[in-house]
């Protein structure tokens, strides 16, 4: 919950920059609970990206939730559909990490995991609310606020196991983004670069890759 404060404040500030008031920022967090997505929306909006590009980019980033759901679904098989629905709706990167460890240790129930999701979401929503209030009172450069989420992705990248496959994917993604920007496709550059990295990584694995990487 404390970790959400550090990134929720700059996110709220950015949301205020595109015309959202504190209450709108608060309720957005409950309607669309996605830290990365909420950072991307104002950032891409201020950069002048087309609406279709914003929707496609945010949707692509959030496809990782499918993998989270697949990993957690086996723990919901004996639970009611309503409880499972609300639990699934509140899963994010951080709460997934906490809950999956507890589930695997055999000391956790879906109701407890739901509380983790709820309190995490509330912390995020309150931080966005306060950030939007600060944005109305203090002028903070958008570039500074937007880098808060970028720094998180850098940390996630650095925490990965750098085998050959991951390295190839990262390099291919960077090259893909640069090429897109050079040829004038600045709007969809991120999503196209990411797709480029995925395709190159899959082709590498299909041709053999490293045995450890394939596993």
Tab-separated table of C-alpha atoms in Angstrom:
chain	number	residue	atom	x	y	z
A	1	UNK	CA	0.000	0.000	0.000
A	2	UNK	CA	2.835	2.379	0.820
A	3	UNK	CA	4.439	1.688	-2.537
A	4	UNK	CA	1.325	2.910	-4.344
A	5	UNK	CA	1.638	6.333	-2.737
A	6	UNK	CA	4.963	7.093	-4.407
A	7	UNK	CA	3.621	6.444	-7.900
A	8	UNK	CA	-0.004	7.419	-7.274
A	9	UNK	CA	0.839	11.048	-6.476
A	10	UNK	CA	2.596	11.803	-9.807
A	11	UNK	CA	-0.105	9.864	-11.655
A	12	UNK	CA	-2.770	12.072	-10.089
A	13	UNK	CA	-0.774	15.151	-11.019
A	14	UNK	CA	-0.636	14.009	-14.641
A	15	UNK	CA	-4.363	13.260	-14.661
A	16	UNK	CA	-4.992	16.810	-13.459
A	17	UNK	CA	-2.836	18.064	-16.337
A	18	UNK	CA	-5.311	16.638	-18.873
A	19	UNK	CA	-8.316	18.209	-17.105
A	20	UNK	CA	-9.431	15.575	-14.589
A	21	UNK	CA	-10.525	16.769	-11.154
A	22	UNK	CA	-9.581	14.859	-7.964
A	23	UNK	CA	-12.879	12.929	-7.794
A	24	UNK	CA	-12.561	11.832	-11.420
A	25	UNK	CA	-9.024	10.644	-10.732
A	26	UNK	CA	-10.253	8.751	-7.656
A	27	UNK	CA	-13.110	6.943	-9.396
A	28	UNK	CA	-10.979	6.189	-12.454
A	29	UNK	CA	-8.779	4.089	-10.182
A	30	UNK	CA	-11.733	1.878	-9.237
A	31	UNK	CA	-13.258	1.718	-12.718
A	32	UNK	CA	-9.943	1.176	-14.500
A	33	UNK	CA	-7.444	-0.227	-11.996
A	34	UNK	CA	-4.201	-0.200	-13.970
A	35	UNK	CA	-1.216	1.811	-12.813
A	36	UNK	CA	0.666	1.496	-16.083
A	37	UNK	CA	-2.465	2.198	-18.112
A	38	UNK	CA	-3.386	5.255	-16.068
A	39	UNK	CA	0.101	6.671	-16.549
A	40	UNK	CA	-0.004	6.003	-20.268
A	41	UNK	CA	-3.334	7.741	-20.869
A	42	UNK	CA	-2.352	11.298	-19.799
A	43	UNK	CA	1.213	10.868	-21.068
A	44	UNK	CA	0.106	9.868	-24.559
A	45	UNK	CA	-2.753	12.393	-24.516
A	46	UNK	CA	-0.374	15.259	-23.749
A	47	UNK	CA	1.975	13.980	-26.454
A	48	UNK	CA	-0.850	14.294	-28.978
A	49	UNK	CA	-1.267	10.563	-29.682
A	50	UNK	CA	-4.516	9.571	-31.472
A	51	UNK	CA	-7.257	8.053	-29.309
A	52	UNK	CA	-7.073	4.745	-31.192
A	53	UNK	CA	-3.347	4.510	-30.445
A	54	UNK	CA	-3.910	5.230	-26.753
A	55	UNK	CA	-6.581	2.511	-26.520
A	56	UNK	CA	-4.454	-0.028	-28.404
A	57	UNK	CA	-1.327	0.697	-26.362
A	58	UNK	CA	-3.076	0.534	-22.993
A	59	UNK	CA	-4.888	-2.660	-24.010
A	60	UNK	CA	-1.620	-4.281	-25.082
A	61	UNK	CA	0.072	-3.428	-21.784
A	62	UNK	CA	-2.847	-4.869	-19.827
A	63	UNK	CA	-2.832	-8.217	-21.636
A	64	UNK	CA	-0.421	-9.389	-18.921
A	65	UNK	CA	-3.463	-9.636	-16.656
A	66	UNK	CA	-4.528	-12.702	-18.656
A	67	UNK	CA	-1.417	-14.508	-17.454
A	68	UNK	CA	-2.070	-13.459	-13.868
A	69	UNK	CA	-5.639	-14.762	-14.091
A	70	UNK	CA	-4.477	-18.069	-15.543
A	71	UNK	CA	-2.062	-18.531	-12.628
A	72	UNK	CA	-4.654	-17.669	-9.993
A	73	UNK	CA	-7.694	-19.430	-11.472
A	74	UNK	CA	-6.927	-22.785	-9.849
A	75	UNK	CA	-7.259	-21.218	-6.414
A	76	UNK	CA	-10.784	-20.002	-7.216
A	77	UNK	CA	-12.266	-23.292	-8.388
A	78	UNK	CA	-14.110	-23.924	-5.106
A	79	UNK	CA	-15.210	-20.319	-4.619
A	80	UNK	CA	-18.426	-18.625	-5.678
A	81	UNK	CA	-18.541	-16.786	-8.997
A	82	UNK	CA	-19.206	-13.390	-7.399
A	83	UNK	CA	-16.203	-13.635	-5.070
A	84	UNK	CA	-13.987	-14.881	-7.895
A	85	UNK	CA	-15.180	-12.053	-10.154
A	86	UNK	CA	-14.330	-9.275	-7.699
A	87	UNK	CA	-11.015	-10.922	-6.857
A	88	UNK	CA	-10.042	-11.187	-10.525
A	89	UNK	CA	-11.076	-7.593	-11.207
A	90	UNK	CA	-8.629	-6.266	-8.617
A	91	UNK	CA	-5.494	-8.182	-9.542
A	92	UNK	CA	-2.410	-6.098	-10.333
A	93	UNK	CA	1.324	-6.726	-10.517
A	94	UNK	CA	2.017	-6.054	-6.844
A	95	UNK	CA	-1.040	-7.779	-5.361
A	96	UNK	CA	-0.430	-10.771	-7.621
A	97	UNK	CA	3.081	-11.137	-6.231
A	98	UNK	CA	1.843	-11.021	-2.633
A	99	UNK	CA	-1.122	-13.340	-3.175
A	100	UNK	CA	0.537	-15.988	-5.333
A	101	UNK	CA	3.265	-16.485	-2.735
A	102	UNK	CA	0.648	-16.958	-0.015
A	103	UNK	CA	-1.444	-19.295	-2.138
A	104	UNK	CA	1.539	-21.466	-2.988
A	105	UNK	CA	2.436	-21.675	0.701
A	106	UNK	CA	-1.059	-23.059	1.369
A	107	UNK	CA	-1.905	-20.418	3.943
A	108	UNK	CA	-4.248	-18.170	1.983
A	109	UNK	CA	-7.896	-17.961	0.961
A	110	UNK	CA	-9.488	-16.007	-1.891
A	111	UNK	CA	-11.339	-13.790	0.611
A	112	UNK	CA	-8.004	-12.769	2.147
A	113	UNK	CA	-6.503	-12.178	-1.291
A	114	UNK	CA	-9.498	-9.998	-2.171
A	115	UNK	CA	-8.739	-7.803	0.851
A	116	UNK	CA	-5.152	-7.362	-0.364
A	117	UNK	CA	-6.517	-6.230	-3.732
A	118	UNK	CA	-9.067	-3.905	-2.126
A	119	UNK	CA	-6.647	-2.155	0.215
A	120	UNK	CA	-4.065	-1.834	-2.550
A	121	UNK	CA	-6.626	-0.302	-4.905
A	122	UNK	CA	-7.818	2.086	-2.174
A	123	UNK	CA	-4.260	3.211	-1.470
A	124	UNK	CA	-3.739	3.812	-5.188
A	125	UNK	CA	-7.032	5.704	-5.538
A	126	UNK	CA	-6.370	7.963	-2.538
A	127	UNK	CA	-2.855	8.715	-3.794
A	128	UNK	CA	-4.276	9.685	-7.198
A	129	UNK	CA	-6.866	11.884	-5.511
A	130	UNK	CA	-4.201	13.701	-3.487
A	131	UNK	CA	-1.961	13.966	-6.556
A	132	UNK	CA	-4.758	15.624	-8.531
A	133	UNK	CA	-5.243	18.083	-5.660
A	134	UNK	CA	-1.518	18.869	-5.644
A	135	UNK	CA	-1.612	19.347	-9.410
A	136	UNK	CA	-4.134	22.137	-8.932
A	137	UNK	CA	-1.894	23.924	-6.420
A	138	UNK	CA	1.660	23.176	-7.542
A	139	UNK	CA	3.087	23.354	-11.055
A	140	UNK	CA	5.118	20.187	-11.617
A	141	UNK	CA	6.668	19.485	-15.032
A	142	UNK	CA	4.837	16.663	-16.828
A	143	UNK	CA	8.143	15.052	-17.809
A	144	UNK	CA	9.079	14.670	-14.142
A	145	UNK	CA	5.740	13.111	-13.213
A	146	UNK	CA	5.634	10.756	-16.185
A	147	UNK	CA	9.114	9.418	-15.401
A	148	UNK	CA	7.807	7.894	-12.151
A	149	UNK	CA	6.116	5.072	-14.078
A	150	UNK	CA	9.006	4.809	-16.517
A	151	UNK	CA	11.364	4.247	-13.607
A	152	UNK	CA	9.198	1.370	-12.374
A	153	UNK	CA	9.414	-0.366	-15.751
A	154	UNK	CA	13.180	0.147	-15.713
A	155	UNK	CA	13.310	-1.545	-12.297
A	156	UNK	CA	11.171	-4.421	-13.583
A	157	UNK	CA	13.455	-4.762	-16.591
A	158	UNK	CA	16.600	-4.807	-14.458
A	159	UNK	CA	15.108	-7.483	-12.195
A	160	UNK	CA	14.654	-9.905	-15.103
A	161	UNK	CA	16.910	-12.895	-15.659
A	162	UNK	CA	19.029	-11.774	-18.600
A	163	UNK	CA	19.373	-14.927	-20.671
A	164	UNK	CA	19.862	-14.766	-24.435
A	165	UNK	CA	16.150	-14.758	-25.220
A	166	UNK	CA	15.323	-11.868	-22.897
A	167	UNK	CA	18.289	-9.878	-24.162
A	168	UNK	CA	17.254	-10.419	-27.789
A	169	UNK	CA	13.673	-9.358	-26.996
A	170	UNK	CA	14.820	-6.177	-25.221
A	171	UNK	CA	17.213	-5.187	-28.010
A	172	UNK	CA	14.645	-5.924	-30.739
A	173	UNK	CA	12.023	-3.872	-28.885
A	174	UNK	CA	14.349	-0.887	-28.509
A	175	UNK	CA	15.318	-1.032	-32.184
A	176	UNK	CA	11.653	-1.368	-33.178
A	177	UNK	CA	10.650	1.737	-31.186
A	178	UNK	CA	13.552	3.785	-32.616
A	179	UNK	CA	12.770	2.743	-36.198
A	180	UNK	CA	9.084	3.612	-35.758
A	181	UNK	CA	9.955	7.071	-34.456
A	182	UNK	CA	12.453	7.662	-37.277
A	183	UNK	CA	9.859	6.877	-39.951
A	184	UNK	CA	7.226	9.087	-38.317
A	185	UNK	CA	5.180	6.491	-36.392
A	186	UNK	CA	5.662	8.137	-33.002
A	187	UNK	CA	2.117	7.381	-31.789
A	188	UNK	CA	2.128	3.569	-32.081
A	189	UNK	CA	5.921	3.303	-31.646
A	190	UNK	CA	5.738	1.632	-28.230
A	191	UNK	CA	3.164	-0.992	-29.138
A	192	UNK	CA	4.815	-1.754	-32.488
A	193	UNK	CA	8.230	-1.965	-30.844
A	194	UNK	CA	6.875	-4.353	-28.211
A	195	UNK	CA	5.274	-6.545	-30.867
A	196	UNK	CA	8.562	-6.552	-32.765
A	197	UNK	CA	10.394	-7.766	-29.653
A	198	UNK	CA	7.826	-10.513	-29.048
A	199	UNK	CA	7.968	-11.762	-32.637
A	200	UNK	CA	11.776	-11.797	-32.703
A	201	UNK	CA	11.881	-13.632	-29.367
A	202	UNK	CA	9.410	-16.274	-30.558
A	203	UNK	CA	11.325	-16.764	-33.800
A	204	UNK	CA	14.537	-17.196	-31.825
A	205	UNK	CA	12.954	-19.841	-29.590
A	206	UNK	CA	11.389	-21.592	-32.579
A	207	UNK	CA	14.774	-21.922	-34.234
A	208	UNK	CA	16.150	-23.611	-31.179
A	209	UNK	CA	17.324	-20.863	-28.852
A	210	UNK	CA	18.919	-21.986	-25.636
A	211	UNK	CA	17.502	-25.033	-23.954
A	212	UNK	CA	17.232	-23.184	-20.640
A	213	UNK	CA	15.528	-20.232	-22.326
A	214	UNK	CA	12.951	-22.462	-23.990
A	215	UNK	CA	12.020	-23.963	-20.646
